[in-house]
Every structure is written in structure tokens, then in C-alpha cells.
Amino acid sequence: MAFRSTSLLRANRAIVYTQTGEPSQILSALTYKPLPAPPPETVNIKYLLSPINPADVNVVQGVYPAKPSLTPLVEGHPGVFVGGNEGLAEVTQVGSGVSGLAAGDWVVMTKSQAGTWSSSRNVGALDVLKLPRVDGLTEVHGATMTVNPPTAYNMLHEYVKLEKGEWVVQNGANSAVGQAVIQIAASRGLKTLNLVRSRPDIADLTKKLKALGGTEVLTYEDLADRSLTEKIMKDWTAGKGIRLGLNCVSGKDTTSMARLLGHDAYLVSYGAMSKQPLSLPTSLFIFKNLTTTGFWQSRWYKTHTRDNKEKLMKTLVDLVAQGKLKEPEHEILTIPAEDSDEAAGQRVRDIMTKIAAGQYGKKVLLKIESTQ
Amino acid sequence: MAFRSTSLLRANRAIVYTQTGEPSQILSALTYKPLPAPPPETVNIKYLLSPINPADVNVVQGVYPAKPSLTPLVEGHPGVFVGGNEGLAEVTQVGSGVSGLAAGDWVVMTKSQAGTWSSSRNVGALDVLKLPRVDGLTEVHGATMTVNPPTAYNMLHEYVKLEKGEWVVQNGANSAVGQAVIQIAASRGLKTLNLVRSRPDIADLTKKLKALGGTEVLTYEDLADRSLTEKIMKDWTAGKGIRLGLNCVSGKDTTSMARLLGHDAYLVSYGAMSKQPLSLPTSLFIFKNLTTTGFWQSRWYKTHTRDNKEKLMKTLVDLVAQGKLKEPEHEILTIPAEDSDEAAGQRVRDIMTKIAAGQYGKKVLLKIESTQ
């Protein structure tokens, strides 16, 4: 009996928590039973690969505006929070009344906080979106397709109508979104001025970002050089300044960046890695008609139609097919099916310790194996 | 001969400067000849009353983005800068080819930095706008109609579609624009939360702003009381927060004000009296979709049609006629025609000294008498 019960329990596994806190301390693995056949209007899916994004860490910490819901994975259990917002899954079984999805299809999540750090799950058919399968589209592409590339794409398209040859300036240019911005901008013939922190291997980083299609790479310190900023304003942009700035840093380095913006520019924030406020001279707003706003892909999903979402995914997948949008640098952490929950939980807590210590420049993706 | 020349020179007078600097030190009065008949497409006008606005002081100081042009008021003279951006004038003579303007009409300026601190001037017919004469419209109304009330009106209309009963929050609520915001908002059935600095006569100020139609008056210090801000968010705005904030202060008090804003709100800046930057948590942009931008009435005039401008003036004059837009508190400084230029210049420099010392809460308007 013990064996049978264990075997059933190990059919699926999720990375869960019951109250918010540091991921390296509070996450654990929970085994749950095989899924029953899907109810009408739902599908059973099996996650192939699910990233650990910085926002996921904030959700577990309880400091992110999007909150997960309690999920009753195990009968008689009061429910747990399942980690993970993004992921690639394969449809395994389709409920009645579901159209446009079949077993074997790849799907991504459009509902936020889906709990993607799990193996098989039952989800509403409208909470997922079929991802077109094209040559060159890997599991890693699929698993990282709904947060960073759409953030980059939408920030480049929703605020300023940029003409070919125009500049975009961004900070944190080495972030996953930053790298997507470089590639998507390059695919549109836009030039990017990419700002990064000064570091010993700046030459390598510059080379890497230029290989992705970045036009120029500068450090925040470089911007202290007035002759350089004058050159950017006068020569590079023909006196007009840059009309779109993308910010994931804030603080004083972003104040410097804003001085490169021209009249009627937008400064769009999607992060604040400095943990400092965004602080700008009021004169930029009044006399240069600067607009600052923020972008959150979760809000975009909430405020756009399914048709909009499908088009966006198709656009991004097409870029992948054309070789214009590469996999992010990554590392895959496999949680083997034969691990005990104790061992599996330890693996995840260990990786979270390393992520918290800033030891991963690469994105970590979870591959949670199961027997279902 | 000396008498005759002097008499001719005293026909008109302007308050001028030849290089930027402190108004209390560098402004002088310059007498100039009677105007010839107006060339085609122009009109001769006689200024009735011209305010000294804070921005006028900045223009003279050379720290304002709008720059005046050198004006050759006196024959053989290399030209001077004439102070003044706003003013009410009466048409005295109409050039050929001008339609829609006749002697006796009241006009206001739509071209910025017109040099309104003068008596009679010749101007392009398209650089002025006829002001409809209605009962209750005084010279003071007319002289202060093109900067502050339109700034208030446009900020209330161009960014957020507010429903009757909705709140607007503004700081510097006792400013000329602030008082116009209160009145125009009240005329539309909008509620205003008016923030001012703490001061000994706060009860009087509160009474005054409420008499203008202000709903609530609070000091920046009041916002430190969490129970009050919760009440504003939960009770006053039914949990939605305020969707439009107007800022002429910046600095930390504006950071506090921004916390009263709800989702999808606009924070529109038109000044920065604290001389501090506008500093906001990046999370407001990302997760609450805050947009911050700036409003400058001079840009509005440049980017809008003559028809738009006429409609705006008509709207504001109608509010005056309905008793819904009062004269700003003011004091008139008359520069008598019989003053020497030395004495006239001294009068202006003296008032500028008082304005710089912050001794005027009231707006000062110049009435430059002349014999033309």
C-alpha cells in the first residue's frame, strides 16, 4: 500500500509554498496524483520547461503586485501556492467544447501566476494560447516567449512611432528584455544605444550585445562625458535627441539617460534594478513634453483580446523562424522523477540561494519530470 | 527743439533690457515715437494692462526656454528686448487686408514673448486673438486670460476624461493656475483636493479656496497621516484613487501626492516651485500604469489652430460671464506718462525687488500710460 500510494503521488510534482518568504527557505516540492480527464472547456497540459524569472522570486517573497491563488493539488490538503508564471506546456488531453487545441500542441500561458513550476496540470482552454510550431523554435524559446520578448516588442511599438534608422536608448541592456529589445529593434532597422554598468569584461559584453544587433554600447559612467552626450544629441540624432527610452534601472543613471531624449519623447519603465525612484527634472516634462509611463506585460494580457495575443505570439515566433530572436542564455535544472520530494525541494532551494547571491547571469529553467 | 523731441519720444514707452539678468537690476524704461500707420496684415494696438508673471521674470533672467527677440523700438538703436508675454490690448488702427478686427476691439496675444510691457505696438493680425466683450469681463480678466486659465482648462481636459463627481488633486493650489483649476473644475462638477503649504493663516486660505469652489484643502504635512490618506483612497474615491494630479511643486511633497493616484492616472506638471526634481517610485509607473507628463500653454498655442484658440477663449470668457471665473487677486502698477524714463524704470525695478523677495501673493499688472 505504501508503495502504491507513493507511486501515485509521484505521478506529478509541483514547487510550492504555503506562505510568502525567501524562496531559498520556503519552497518545497509536492507530489500529487495523476490528473483526471479534463472537464469541459479545459485541457490537461504537461509543462516542458518553466523559467525562474526575477518577478517569480518577488511573488514568492510577497512583494509583487500579482498574487497567486491557493491551489488544492492534494485531496484533503488546504491548498498551496504553486510558483511560476511563465512556461511552455504540451497539451495531453482536451476536454469537451474546446476548439483549436489538440493533444501534442504547444501552449503558453496568458493568465498570470498559472503555477508553471509543476508537471501536469488542468487549465482553462482560454488561459492558454497555442504556439505555432516552426523550424528553429526550441523548448527554451517557447518557455521564455510570453514575458520578455513581448515586453520588448510592445515597448518598441506602443508609445512612439519610430522610423527606420531612428534611435532607441535603453539601460540594463544586458537584461533578458534588453537583449530582446536589441534584436527586435534591429529587425525593424532601428538603432539601439545600450547602457550597461561598467565591469571588467565590458569589451566582451559590448561584443555580445553588438553581435545581437546592438548599435552602440556605453556605460553609465560614459554619460558623464559631456562631449559624448553632445555628440549623441547633435551628430547621432541630428540634433533631435532620442524619442524612446526604456528603463529597468531608475535612480541617477536614468536621470542622465533622460537627458538624451528629445522633444515629445517617451520614457517607459519596466523595472527598477537600482531600487531607487525615477527622478527627473520637471523642466523635461514641461518644456520638452516628456512623457514617462510604465509597461507591465501582465496588464497587457489583461487588456488585450485573444486575437491580439495570438498575433503577438505569431509575430515573435516568426522572428524566431527568421533567426532574428535567439534563445536567451540559460541553464536547465532538471528535477528527476525519481527524486524524493525532500531531495527535489532541496535542489530548488539551492538554486534559489545561488540566484539570490547574483551568481546566475543566465536564466534558469525548471524541467520537472513526472511519470504522468 | 529739445522739448519737441522729448514730447515725441514720450509718446510710447516700453520696459526693456539689453542683456539677461536680475529684473530688479537690469530693467529700464525706454520712450519711443508714435507708431506709423500699420502695414498690411498688421494692426496697431495699445496695451491696457499687462501682468508680470513668474515666467516673465525667468525670461529676463535668461533661464526660460522661450526667448524674446531683439526689437528695434528706436531708430538707429540696435534693438532691445521688451519684457512681457501676456497682456490685454485695444486695437487702435487696422492695416489693409486684415479681417475680423476693428478699432476698439480687445485682443490678447497668441504669439509668445510679444513684449507686452509696452504702450502702443504694431503686431501681426494673426498674432492676436479678439476677445469677445461680455458683461463682467474686466481689463484684469482680459489681461490674465491667455496663460493661467487656459493652462488650468487644458490640464483638466486633455489627459483624463473625468466624470462629474470625480476628484482632481493639485498642489500649489493657491497659485494663479491653482485657483483657476478650482473654479473650472467646480464649474464641471469635479471635486478638487487642494494641497498647500502649512502656514499661520491656513484657516483663511482654506476658506478662500473653498469659496472659489474647492472641495477640500489640506497641507503637505497632512498627507503624512496614513489614516487620512487611506480615507481619501477608500472613502472619498471609493477605493479607486484619483485619476488626475496637477503639479507645480515637485520634490518630496509631490511624491506623497502621487500616492493618492489610482490606476491609469495622469500626473501633469506645469511648474516646480520646490526647485527639486519630480521623484516617483518606479512601481507606480509599472504596476499602476501612471503616466507623467508636462503642460506648457506656449506649446499648446504653437500646436493648435486659430479656431482651437478662439474656441478656448470663448469658453473661458463664457465662464467669466457666468461668474464662474473670477479676477485673480492683483495690484495694478501704473507707470504715468509724465514720469521720466529714469523714474519709470525705477518704479519697475522696485516692484521687481519686492516680487523677488516674495512680498507679493497678488499678481502685479503694469499699466503703461502714454500720450499716443
mmCIF file of N, CA and C in Angstrom, chain A residues 196-254:
data_model
loop_
_atom_site.group_PDB
_atom_site.id
_atom_site.type_symbol
_atom_site.label_atom_id
_atom_site.label_comp_id
_atom_site.label_asym_id
_atom_site.label_seq_id
_atom_site.Cartn_x
_atom_site.Cartn_y
_atom_site.Cartn_z
ATOM 1 N N VAL A 196 24.929 49.953 -20.019
ATOM 2 C CA VAL A 196 25.169 48.873 -19.052
ATOM 3 C C VAL A 196 26.088 49.400 -17.953
ATOM 4 N N ARG A 197 26.157 48.658 -16.854
ATOM 5 C CA ARG A 197 27.107 49.027 -15.804
ATOM 6 C C ARG A 197 28.533 48.785 -16.275
ATOM 7 N N SER A 198 29.435 49.587 -15.781
ATOM 8 C CA SER A 198 30.852 49.362 -16.045
ATOM 9 C C SER A 198 31.257 48.046 -15.377
ATOM 10 N N ARG A 199 32.128 47.274 -16.010
ATOM 11 C CA ARG A 199 32.533 45.978 -15.454
ATOM 12 C C ARG A 199 33.846 45.570 -16.108
ATOM 13 N N PRO A 200 34.562 44.647 -15.484
ATOM 14 C CA PRO A 200 35.859 44.248 -16.047
ATOM 15 C C PRO A 200 35.747 43.698 -17.471
ATOM 16 N N ASP A 201 34.686 42.941 -17.729
ATOM 17 C CA ASP A 201 34.571 42.306 -19.052
ATOM 18 C C ASP A 201 33.681 43.108 -19.995
ATOM 19 N N ILE A 202 33.774 44.439 -19.884
ATOM 20 C CA ILE A 202 32.902 45.295 -20.703
ATOM 21 C C ILE A 202 33.131 45.077 -22.198
ATOM 22 N N ALA A 203 34.375 44.758 -22.579
ATOM 23 C CA ALA A 203 34.657 44.542 -24.007
ATOM 24 C C ALA A 203 33.900 43.321 -24.524
ATOM 25 N N ASP A 204 33.884 42.253 -23.714
ATOM 26 C CA ASP A 204 33.160 41.040 -24.113
ATOM 27 C C ASP A 204 31.662 41.303 -24.210
ATOM 28 N N LEU A 205 31.161 42.034 -23.193
ATOM 29 C CA LEU A 205 29.726 42.314 -23.174
ATOM 30 C C LEU A 205 29.341 43.165 -24.381
ATOM 31 N N THR A 206 30.160 44.166 -24.666
ATOM 32 C CA THR A 206 29.896 45.030 -25.823
ATOM 33 C C THR A 206 29.836 44.203 -27.096
ATOM 34 N N LYS A 207 30.806 43.293 -27.218
ATOM 35 C CA LYS A 207 30.860 42.426 -28.386
ATOM 36 C C LYS A 207 29.589 41.572 -28.489
ATOM 37 N N LYS A 208 29.179 41.045 -27.334
ATOM 38 C CA LYS A 208 27.997 40.176 -27.321
ATOM 39 C C LYS A 208 26.747 40.952 -27.739
ATOM 40 N N LEU A 209 26.563 42.141 -27.157
ATOM 41 C CA LEU A 209 25.349 42.917 -27.467
ATOM 42 C C LEU A 209 25.372 43.426 -28.911
ATOM 43 N N LYS A 210 26.549 43.731 -29.409
ATOM 44 C CA LYS A 210 26.637 44.152 -30.816
ATOM 45 C C LYS A 210 26.367 42.975 -31.748
ATOM 46 N N ALA A 211 26.797 41.778 -31.332
ATOM 47 C CA ALA A 211 26.526 40.584 -32.147
ATOM 48 C C ALA A 211 25.020 40.331 -32.247
ATOM 49 N N LEU A 212 24.273 40.727 -31.197
ATOM 50 C CA LEU A 212 22.811 40.565 -31.235
ATOM 51 C C LEU A 212 22.155 41.609 -32.138
ATOM 52 N N GLY A 213 22.917 42.650 -32.492
ATOM 53 C CA GLY A 213 22.350 43.700 -33.341
ATOM 54 C C GLY A 213 22.377 45.080 -32.707
ATOM 55 N N GLY A 214 22.952 45.186 -31.513
ATOM 56 C CA GLY A 214 23.040 46.486 -30.833
ATOM 57 C C GLY A 214 23.947 47.435 -31.608
ATOM 58 N N THR A 215 23.557 48.700 -31.695
ATOM 59 C CA THR A 215 24.347 49.656 -32.474
ATOM 60 C C THR A 215 25.515 50.197 -31.659
ATOM 61 N N GLU A 216 25.228 50.669 -30.456
ATOM 62 C CA GLU A 216 26.277 51.190 -29.588
ATOM 63 C C GLU A 216 26.065 50.678 -28.176
ATOM 64 N N VAL A 217 27.152 50.460 -27.463
ATOM 65 C CA VAL A 217 27.090 50.050 -26.052
ATOM 66 C C VAL A 217 27.932 51.032 -25.250
ATOM 67 N N LEU A 218 27.348 51.642 -24.226
ATOM 68 C CA LEU A 218 28.063 52.589 -23.365
ATOM 69 C C LEU A 218 27.775 52.248 -21.909
ATOM 70 N N THR A 219 28.668 52.667 -21.027
ATOM 71 C CA THR A 219 28.394 52.504 -19.603
ATOM 72 C C THR A 219 27.760 53.788 -19.075
ATOM 73 N N TYR A 220 27.134 53.690 -17.887
ATOM 74 C CA TYR A 220 26.534 54.872 -17.266
ATOM 75 C C TYR A 220 27.605 55.930 -17.023
ATOM 76 N N GLU A 221 28.805 55.487 -16.702
ATOM 77 C CA GLU A 221 29.912 56.418 -16.460
ATOM 78 C C GLU A 221 30.246 57.206 -17.728
ATOM 79 N N ASP A 222 30.161 56.527 -18.876
ATOM 80 C CA ASP A 222 30.450 57.216 -20.141
ATOM 81 C C ASP A 222 29.596 58.465 -20.307
ATOM 82 N N LEU A 223 28.355 58.419 -19.784
ATOM 83 C CA LEU A 223 27.424 59.534 -19.983
ATOM 84 C C LEU A 223 27.848 60.790 -19.232
ATOM 85 N N ALA A 224 28.805 60.647 -18.309
ATOM 86 C CA ALA A 224 29.303 61.829 -17.592
ATOM 87 C C ALA A 224 30.123 62.715 -18.515
ATOM 88 N N ASP A 225 30.572 62.149 -19.637
ATOM 89 C CA ASP A 225 31.387 62.891 -20.601
ATOM 90 C C ASP A 225 30.478 63.758 -21.479
ATOM 91 N N ARG A 226 30.496 65.059 -21.202
ATOM 92 C CA ARG A 226 29.604 65.998 -21.915
ATOM 93 C C ARG A 226 29.830 65.999 -23.421
ATOM 94 N N SER A 227 31.089 65.813 -23.814
ATOM 95 C CA SER A 227 31.348 65.875 -25.254
ATOM 96 C C SER A 227 30.698 64.676 -25.945
ATOM 97 N N LEU A 228 30.633 63.554 -25.209
ATOM 98 C CA LEU A 228 29.982 62.375 -25.782
ATOM 99 C C LEU A 228 28.468 62.587 -25.877
ATOM 100 N N THR A 229 27.868 63.105 -24.809
ATOM 101 C CA THR A 229 26.411 63.292 -24.856
ATOM 102 C C THR A 229 26.045 64.346 -25.908
ATOM 103 N N GLU A 230 26.886 65.349 -26.064
ATOM 104 C CA GLU A 230 26.629 66.338 -27.124
ATOM 105 C C GLU A 230 26.707 65.691 -28.504
ATOM 106 N N LYS A 231 27.672 64.797 -28.645
ATOM 107 C CA LYS A 231 27.834 64.085 -29.917
ATOM 108 C C LYS A 231 26.582 63.233 -30.200
ATOM 109 N N ILE A 232 26.077 62.578 -29.151
ATOM 110 C CA ILE A 232 24.867 61.758 -29.325
ATOM 111 C C ILE A 232 23.708 62.646 -29.772
ATOM 112 N N MET A 233 23.543 63.769 -29.078
ATOM 113 C CA MET A 233 22.421 64.649 -29.385
ATOM 114 C C MET A 233 22.585 65.284 -30.772
ATOM 115 N N LYS A 234 23.777 65.776 -31.082
ATOM 116 C CA LYS A 234 23.948 66.556 -32.310
ATOM 117 C C LYS A 234 24.245 65.701 -33.530
ATOM 118 N N ASP A 235 25.204 64.771 -33.390
ATOM 119 C CA ASP A 235 25.618 64.016 -34.575
ATOM 120 C C ASP A 235 24.759 62.777 -34.791
ATOM 121 N N TRP A 236 24.669 61.938 -33.751
ATOM 122 C CA TRP A 236 23.951 60.677 -33.941
ATOM 123 C C TRP A 236 22.490 60.913 -34.280
ATOM 124 N N THR A 237 21.863 61.880 -33.606
ATOM 125 C CA THR A 237 20.410 62.042 -33.786
ATOM 126 C C THR A 237 20.081 63.326 -34.545
ATOM 127 N N ALA A 238 21.065 63.909 -35.188
ATOM 128 C CA ALA A 238 20.862 65.124 -35.998
ATOM 129 C C ALA A 238 20.159 66.222 -35.199
ATOM 130 N N GLY A 239 20.542 66.347 -33.926
ATOM 131 C CA GLY A 239 20.014 67.437 -33.108
ATOM 132 C C GLY A 239 18.645 67.184 -32.512
ATOM 133 N N LYS A 240 18.050 66.056 -32.853
ATOM 134 C CA LYS A 240 16.673 65.812 -32.401
ATOM 135 C C LYS A 240 16.574 65.082 -31.061
ATOM 136 N N GLY A 241 17.661 64.446 -30.650
ATOM 137 C CA GLY A 241 17.569 63.627 -29.447
ATOM 138 C C GLY A 241 16.838 62.335 -29.761
ATOM 139 N N ILE A 242 16.757 61.472 -28.773
ATOM 140 C CA ILE A 242 16.147 60.154 -28.953
ATOM 141 C C ILE A 242 14.697 60.227 -28.491
ATOM 142 N N ARG A 243 13.785 59.579 -29.198
ATOM 143 C CA ARG A 243 12.361 59.724 -28.874
ATOM 144 C C ARG A 243 11.794 58.614 -27.997
ATOM 145 N N LEU A 244 12.586 57.551 -27.785
ATOM 146 C CA LEU A 244 12.089 56.466 -26.918
ATOM 147 C C LEU A 244 13.207 55.982 -26.014
ATOM 148 N N GLY A 245 12.955 56.009 -24.717
ATOM 149 C CA GLY A 245 13.892 55.480 -23.734
ATOM 150 C C GLY A 245 13.223 54.363 -22.958
ATOM 151 N N LEU A 246 13.953 53.279 -22.714
ATOM 152 C CA LEU A 246 13.408 52.139 -21.965
ATOM 153 C C LEU A 246 14.228 51.979 -20.695
ATOM 154 N N ASN A 247 13.534 51.892 -19.579
ATOM 155 C CA ASN A 247 14.194 51.930 -18.282
ATOM 156 C C ASN A 247 13.855 50.733 -17.409
ATOM 157 N N CYS A 248 14.889 50.015 -16.959
ATOM 158 C CA CYS A 248 14.663 48.975 -15.942
ATOM 159 C C CYS A 248 15.602 49.199 -14.762
ATOM 160 N N VAL A 249 16.111 50.418 -14.623
ATOM 161 C CA VAL A 249 17.110 50.713 -13.590
ATOM 162 C C VAL A 249 16.628 51.782 -12.616
ATOM 163 N N SER A 250 16.155 52.927 -13.124
ATOM 164 C CA SER A 250 15.814 54.116 -12.325
ATOM 165 C C SER A 250 17.045 54.653 -11.585
ATOM 166 N N GLY A 251 16.809 55.587 -10.639
ATOM 167 C CA GLY A 251 17.944 56.196 -9.942
ATOM 168 C C GLY A 251 18.683 57.187 -10.828
ATOM 169 N N LYS A 252 19.840 57.611 -10.365
ATOM 170 C CA LYS A 252 20.537 58.733 -11.020
ATOM 171 C C LYS A 252 21.015 58.413 -12.445
ATOM 172 N N ASP A 253 21.344 57.144 -12.695
ATOM 173 C CA ASP A 253 21.796 56.804 -14.041
ATOM 174 C C ASP A 253 20.687 57.000 -15.072
ATOM 175 N N THR A 254 19.455 56.857 -14.611
ATOM 176 C CA THR A 254 18.331 57.054 -15.526
ATOM 177 C C THR A 254 18.068 58.542 -15.734
#
